[in-house]
JSON list of C-alpha atoms in Angstrom, two decimals:
[
{"chain": "A", "resi": 1375, "resn": "MET", "atom": "CA", "xyz": [26.13, 98.70, -70.93]},
{"chain": "A", "resi": 1376, "resn": "GLU", "atom": "CA", "xyz": [25.79, 95.24, -72.40]},
{"chain": "A", "resi": 1377, "resn": "ASN", "atom": "CA", "xyz": [28.22, 92.39, -72.64]},
{"chain": "A", "resi": 1378, "resn": "VAL", "atom": "CA", "xyz": [27.99, 89.92, -75.51]},
{"chain": "A", "resi": 1379, "resn": "ILE", "atom": "CA", "xyz": [29.25, 86.36, -75.25]},
{"chain": "A", "resi": 1380, "resn": "ILE", "atom": "CA", "xyz": [29.36, 84.27, -78.41]},
{"chain": "A", "resi": 1381, "resn": "LYS", "atom": "CA", "xyz": [29.37, 80.53, -77.97]},
{"chain": "A", "resi": 1382, "resn": "LYS", "atom": "CA", "xyz": [30.42, 78.65, -81.05]},
{"chain": "A", "resi": 1383, "resn": "GLY", "atom": "CA", "xyz": [31.73, 75.15, -81.29]},
{"chain": "A", "resi": 1384, "resn": "MET", "atom": "CA", "xyz": [28.91, 74.01, -79.05]},
{"chain": "A", "resi": 1385, "resn": "PRO", "atom": "CA", "xyz": [28.47, 70.27, -78.65]},
{"chain": "A", "resi": 1386, "resn": "GLY", "atom": "CA", "xyz": [26.07, 69.05, -81.28]},
{"chain": "A", "resi": 1387, "resn": "ASP", "atom": "CA", "xyz": [24.56, 66.13, -79.44]},
{"chain": "A", "resi": 1388, "resn": "ASP", "atom": "CA", "xyz": [20.82, 65.90, -78.87]},
{"chain": "A", "resi": 1389, "resn": "GLU", "atom": "CA", "xyz": [21.18, 66.16, -75.09]},
{"chain": "A", "resi": 1390, "resn": "HIS", "atom": "CA", "xyz": [22.95, 69.51, -75.34]},
{"chain": "A", "resi": 1391, "resn": "LEU", "atom": "CA", "xyz": [20.28, 70.89, -77.70]},
{"chain": "A", "resi": 1392, "resn": "LYS", "atom": "CA", "xyz": [17.51, 69.66, -75.38]},
{"chain": "A", "resi": 1393, "resn": "ASN", "atom": "CA", "xyz": [19.16, 71.46, -72.47]},
{"chain": "A", "resi": 1394, "resn": "LEU", "atom": "CA", "xyz": [19.37, 74.68, -74.47]},
{"chain": "A", "resi": 1395, "resn": "ILE", "atom": "CA", "xyz": [15.69, 74.42, -75.34]},
{"chain": "A", "resi": 1396, "resn": "LYS", "atom": "CA", "xyz": [14.76, 73.82, -71.68]},
{"chain": "A", "resi": 1397, "resn": "TYR", "atom": "CA", "xyz": [16.81, 76.84, -70.71]},
{"chain": "A", "resi": 1398, "resn": "ILE", "atom": "CA", "xyz": [15.04, 79.05, -73.24]},
{"chain": "A", "resi": 1399, "resn": "GLU", "atom": "CA", "xyz": [11.66, 77.84, -72.00]},
{"chain": "A", "resi": 1400, "resn": "ASP", "atom": "CA", "xyz": [12.38, 77.96, -68.26]},
{"chain": "A", "resi": 1401, "resn": "ASP", "atom": "CA", "xyz": [10.32, 79.90, -65.73]},
{"chain": "A", "resi": 1402, "resn": "ARG", "atom": "CA", "xyz": [12.65, 82.92, -65.73]},
{"chain": "A", "resi": 1403, "resn": "LYS", "atom": "CA", "xyz": [11.80, 83.81, -69.32]},
{"chain": "A", "resi": 1404, "resn": "LEU", "atom": "CA", "xyz": [10.30, 87.25, -69.73]},
{"chain": "A", "resi": 1405, "resn": "MET", "atom": "CA", "xyz": [9.63, 86.90, -73.44]},
{"chain": "A", "resi": 1406, "resn": "ILE", "atom": "CA", "xyz": [10.40, 84.62, -76.34]},
{"chain": "A", "resi": 1407, "resn": "GLY", "atom": "CA", "xyz": [10.63, 85.42, -80.02]},
{"chain": "A", "resi": 1408, "resn": "GLY", "atom": "CA", "xyz": [12.14, 84.24, -83.23]},
{"chain": "A", "resi": 1409, "resn": "ASN", "atom": "CA", "xyz": [12.49, 84.55, -86.95]},
{"chain": "A", "resi": 1410, "resn": "GLY", "atom": "CA", "xyz": [11.78, 81.95, -89.61]},
{"chain": "A", "resi": 1411, "resn": "VAL", "atom": "CA", "xyz": [10.70, 79.35, -87.05]},
{"chain": "A", "resi": 1412, "resn": "ASP", "atom": "CA", "xyz": [7.79, 78.54, -84.78]},
{"chain": "A", "resi": 1413, "resn": "TYR", "atom": "CA", "xyz": [9.24, 80.22, -81.71]},
{"chain": "A", "resi": 1414, "resn": "THR", "atom": "CA", "xyz": [6.18, 79.34, -79.64]},
{"chain": "A", "resi": 1415, "resn": "ASN", "atom": "CA", "xyz": [7.48, 75.77, -79.72]},
{"chain": "A", "resi": 1416, "resn": "PRO", "atom": "CA", "xyz": [11.28, 75.84, -79.24]},
{"chain": "A", "resi": 1417, "resn": "SER", "atom": "CA", "xyz": [11.67, 72.11, -79.93]},
{"chain": "A", "resi": 1418, "resn": "ALA", "atom": "CA", "xyz": [9.92, 72.52, -83.27]},
{"chain": "A", "resi": 1419, "resn": "ALA", "atom": "CA", "xyz": [11.99, 75.66, -83.97]},
{"chain": "A", "resi": 1420, "resn": "VAL", "atom": "CA", "xyz": [15.23, 73.71, -83.62]},
{"chain": "A", "resi": 1421, "resn": "GLU", "atom": "CA", "xyz": [13.85, 70.96, -85.87]},
{"chain": "A", "resi": 1422, "resn": "GLN", "atom": "CA", "xyz": [12.98, 73.61, -88.47]},
{"chain": "A", "resi": 1423, "resn": "MET", "atom": "CA", "xyz": [16.53, 74.94, -88.27]},
{"chain": "A", "resi": 1424, "resn": "MET", "atom": "CA", "xyz": [17.90, 71.44, -88.81]},
{"chain": "A", "resi": 1425, "resn": "CYS", "atom": "CA", "xyz": [15.71, 71.06, -91.92]},
{"chain": "A", "resi": 1426, "resn": "VAL", "atom": "CA", "xyz": [17.31, 74.16, -93.46]},
{"chain": "A", "resi": 1427, "resn": "LYS", "atom": "CA", "xyz": [20.77, 72.80, -92.62]},
{"chain": "A", "resi": 1428, "resn": "GLU", "atom": "CA", "xyz": [19.87, 69.48, -94.30]},
{"chain": "A", "resi": 1429, "resn": "HIS", "atom": "CA", "xyz": [18.47, 71.28, -97.36]},
{"chain": "A", "resi": 1430, "resn": "PHE", "atom": "CA", "xyz": [21.81, 73.01, -97.91]},
{"chain": "A", "resi": 1431, "resn": "GLY", "atom": "CA", "xyz": [23.91, 69.99, -96.91]},
{"chain": "A", "resi": 1432, "resn": "LYS", "atom": "CA", "xyz": [25.38, 71.78, -93.88]},
{"chain": "A", "resi": 1433, "resn": "THR", "atom": "CA", "xyz": [24.75, 69.22, -91.16]},
{"chain": "A", "resi": 1434, "resn": "HIS", "atom": "CA", "xyz": [28.41, 68.46, -90.44]},
{"chain": "A", "resi": 1435, "resn": "ASN", "atom": "CA", "xyz": [29.20, 71.66, -88.53]},
{"chain": "A", "resi": 1436, "resn": "ASN", "atom": "CA", "xyz": [28.04, 73.30, -85.32]},
{"chain": "A", "resi": 1437, "resn": "PRO", "atom": "CA", "xyz": [24.31, 72.88, -85.03]},
{"chain": "A", "resi": 1438, "resn": "LEU", "atom": "CA", "xyz": [23.64, 76.37, -83.65]},
{"chain": "A", "resi": 1439, "resn": "VAL", "atom": "CA", "xyz": [25.44, 79.50, -82.57]},
{"chain": "A", "resi": 1440, "resn": "GLN", "atom": "CA", "xyz": [24.44, 80.92, -79.19]},
{"chain": "A", "resi": 1441, "resn": "VAL", "atom": "CA", "xyz": [24.79, 84.60, -78.43]},
{"chain": "A", "resi": 1442, "resn": "ILE", "atom": "CA", "xyz": [24.35, 85.59, -74.78]},
{"chain": "A", "resi": 1443, "resn": "VAL", "atom": "CA", "xyz": [23.64, 89.24, -74.07]},
{"chain": "A", "resi": 1444, "resn": "THR", "atom": "CA", "xyz": [24.11, 90.29, -70.45]},
{"chain": "A", "resi": 1445, "resn": "PHE", "atom": "CA", "xyz": [23.28, 93.69, -69.02]},
{"chain": "A", "resi": 1446, "resn": "ASP", "atom": "CA", "xyz": [24.79, 95.64, -66.16]},
{"chain": "A", "resi": 1447, "resn": "ASP", "atom": "CA", "xyz": [22.82, 97.47, -63.49]},
{"chain": "A", "resi": 1448, "resn": "LEU", "atom": "CA", "xyz": [21.91, 100.29, -65.88]},
{"chain": "A", "resi": 1449, "resn": "VAL", "atom": "CA", "xyz": [19.20, 98.01, -67.33]},
{"chain": "A", "resi": 1450, "resn": "LYS", "atom": "CA", "xyz": [16.79, 98.20, -64.42]},
{"chain": "A", "resi": 1451, "resn": "ASP", "atom": "CA", "xyz": [13.57, 96.79, -65.82]},
{"chain": "A", "resi": 1452, "resn": "ALA", "atom": "CA", "xyz": [12.29, 93.82, -67.78]},
{"chain": "A", "resi": 1453, "resn": "ASP", "atom": "CA", "xyz": [10.83, 95.87, -70.64]},
{"chain": "A", "resi": 1454, "resn": "THR", "atom": "CA", "xyz": [14.19, 97.45, -71.43]},
{"chain": "A", "resi": 1455, "resn": "ALA", "atom": "CA", "xyz": [15.97, 94.08, -71.26]},
{"chain": "A", "resi": 1456, "resn": "CYS", "atom": "CA", "xyz": [13.41, 92.54, -73.63]},
{"chain": "A", "resi": 1457, "resn": "GLU", "atom": "CA", "xyz": [13.70, 95.46, -76.05]},
{"chain": "A", "resi": 1458, "resn": "TYR", "atom": "CA", "xyz": [17.49, 95.16, -76.18]},
{"chain": "A", "resi": 1459, "resn": "VAL", "atom": "CA", "xyz": [17.41, 91.39, -76.74]},
{"chain": "A", "resi": 1460, "resn": "GLN", "atom": "CA", "xyz": [14.90, 91.85, -79.57]},
{"chain": "A", "resi": 1461, "resn": "LYS", "atom": "CA", "xyz": [17.11, 94.50, -81.17]},
{"chain": "A", "resi": 1462, "resn": "ALA", "atom": "CA", "xyz": [20.16, 92.26, -80.94]},
{"chain": "A", "resi": 1463, "resn": "ALA", "atom": "CA", "xyz": [18.26, 89.35, -82.51]},
{"chain": "A", "resi": 1464, "resn": "ALA", "atom": "CA", "xyz": [16.95, 91.62, -85.30]},
{"chain": "A", "resi": 1465, "resn": "PHE", "atom": "CA", "xyz": [20.52, 91.97, -86.56]},
{"chain": "A", "resi": 1466, "resn": "TYR", "atom": "CA", "xyz": [20.26, 88.39, -87.90]},
{"chain": "A", "resi": 1467, "resn": "GLU", "atom": "CA", "xyz": [16.62, 88.24, -89.02]},
{"chain": "A", "resi": 1468, "resn": "GLU", "atom": "CA", "xyz": [17.07, 89.02, -92.70]},
{"chain": "A", "resi": 1469, "resn": "ASP", "atom": "CA", "xyz": [19.21, 85.96, -93.44]},
{"chain": "A", "resi": 1470, "resn": "TYR", "atom": "CA", "xyz": [19.11, 83.53, -90.50]},
{"chain": "A", "resi": 1471, "resn": "GLN", "atom": "CA", "xyz": [16.61, 81.61, -88.44]},
{"chain": "A", "resi": 1472, "resn": "THR", "atom": "CA", "xyz": [16.65, 82.59, -84.77]},
{"chain": "A", "resi": 1473, "resn": "ILE", "atom": "CA", "xyz": [14.95, 81.88, -81.51]},
{"chain": "A", "resi": 1474, "resn": "TYR", "atom": "CA", "xyz": [15.61, 84.15, -78.56]},
{"chain": "A", "resi": 1475, "resn": "CYS", "atom": "CA", "xyz": [14.49, 84.93, -75.05]},
{"chain": "A", "resi": 1476, "resn": "ALA", "atom": "CA", "xyz": [15.14, 87.37, -72.24]},
{"chain": "A", "resi": 1477, "resn": "HIS", "atom": "CA", "xyz": [15.56, 86.09, -68.68]},
{"chain": "A", "resi": 1478, "resn": "GLU", "atom": "CA", "xyz": [14.83, 87.95, -65.49]},
{"chain": "A", "resi": 1479, "resn": "LYS", "atom": "CA", "xyz": [17.23, 88.50, -62.63]},
{"chain": "A", "resi": 1480, "resn": "ASP", "atom": "CA", "xyz": [17.49, 85.68, -60.12]},
{"chain": "A", "resi": 1481, "resn": "HIS", "atom": "CA", "xyz": [19.84, 84.27, -57.50]},
{"chain": "A", "resi": 1482, "resn": "ASP", "atom": "CA", "xyz": [22.06, 82.65, -60.17]},
{"chain": "A", "resi": 1483, "resn": "CYS", "atom": "CA", "xyz": [22.30, 85.69, -62.42]},
{"chain": "A", "resi": 1484, "resn": "GLN", "atom": "CA", "xyz": [22.07, 89.07, -60.77]},
{"chain": "A", "resi": 1485, "resn": "ASN", "atom": "CA", "xyz": [21.32, 90.90, -64.02]},
{"chain": "A", "resi": 1486, "resn": "TYR", "atom": "CA", "xyz": [18.87, 90.62, -66.86]},
{"chain": "A", "resi": 1487, "resn": "HIS", "atom": "CA", "xyz": [20.22, 88.67, -69.81]},
{"chain": "A", "resi": 1488, "resn": "GLY", "atom": "CA", "xyz": [19.15, 87.16, -73.11]},
{"chain": "A", "resi": 1489, "resn": "HIS", "atom": "CA", "xyz": [19.95, 84.21, -75.33]},
{"chain": "A", "resi": 1490, "resn": "ILE", "atom": "CA", "xyz": [19.84, 84.16, -79.11]},
{"chain": "A", "resi": 1491, "resn": "LEU", "atom": "CA", "xyz": [20.16, 80.80, -80.86]},
{"chain": "A", "resi": 1492, "resn": "ILE", "atom": "CA", "xyz": [21.04, 81.19, -84.52]},
{"chain": "A", "resi": 1493, "resn": "ASN", "atom": "CA", "xyz": [21.02, 78.68, -87.33]},
{"chain": "A", "resi": 1494, "resn": "PRO", "atom": "CA", "xyz": [24.38, 79.59, -88.90]},
{"chain": "A", "resi": 1495, "resn": "VAL", "atom": "CA", "xyz": [23.15, 78.56, -92.38]},
{"chain": "A", "resi": 1496, "resn": "ASN", "atom": "CA", "xyz": [21.86, 81.47, -94.46]},
{"chain": "A", "resi": 1497, "resn": "ILE", "atom": "CA", "xyz": [18.24, 80.73, -95.44]},
{"chain": "A", "resi": 1498, "resn": "HIS", "atom": "CA", "xyz": [18.71, 82.25, -98.92]},
{"chain": "A", "resi": 1499, "resn": "ASP", "atom": "CA", "xyz": [21.98, 80.82, -100.19]},
{"chain": "A", "resi": 1500, "resn": "GLY", "atom": "CA", "xyz": [23.22, 78.28, -97.62]},
{"chain": "A", "resi": 1501, "resn": "LYS", "atom": "CA", "xyz": [26.38, 80.24, -96.83]},
{"chain": "A", "resi": 1502, "resn": "MET", "atom": "CA", "xyz": [27.64, 79.97, -93.27]},
{"chain": "A", "resi": 1503, "resn": "LEU", "atom": "CA", "xyz": [27.44, 82.84, -90.81]},
{"chain": "A", "resi": 1504, "resn": "ASN", "atom": "CA", "xyz": [30.81, 84.43, -90.15]},
{"chain": "A", "resi": 1505, "resn": "THR", "atom": "CA", "xyz": [31.18, 83.99, -86.40]},
{"chain": "A", "resi": 1506, "resn": "SER", "atom": "CA", "xyz": [34.35, 86.00, -85.92]},
{"chain": "A", "resi": 1507, "resn": "HIS", "atom": "CA", "xyz": [33.88, 88.35, -82.98]},
{"chain": "A", "resi": 1508, "resn": "ASP", "atom": "CA", "xyz": [33.98, 91.53, -85.09]},
{"chain": "A", "resi": 1509, "resn": "GLN", "atom": "CA", "xyz": [31.27, 90.16, -87.43]},
{"chain": "A", "resi": 1510, "resn": "MET", "atom": "CA", "xyz": [28.88, 89.12, -84.70]}
]
């Protein structure tokens, strides 16, 4: 079973974004992926997301939406955790830029989990992602 946490209204300062990028890149990462950005360079990926926001004049709102997917003990291996994070991120890939990762178990987090950072600005028409819980 998975648990999904949606973080919206995240602080938009540069320090917070840098910390998110460090977290995505940290040593616990099992895999990293993305859509519409250079996910091999998370700092560049965030800059690319900001360019889309600027293009559509949507720089005044939350910079990114973070979706955290946590798994219970039924997800017992890294491959399964990575597959589930990729499937969750694929939900957004048609219309939104994303960067995502899966993290292994460790002393801080006893279960596998993943993070999906989403540019909430639609790449086709500039409309904002509906972040109500039932839409996510």
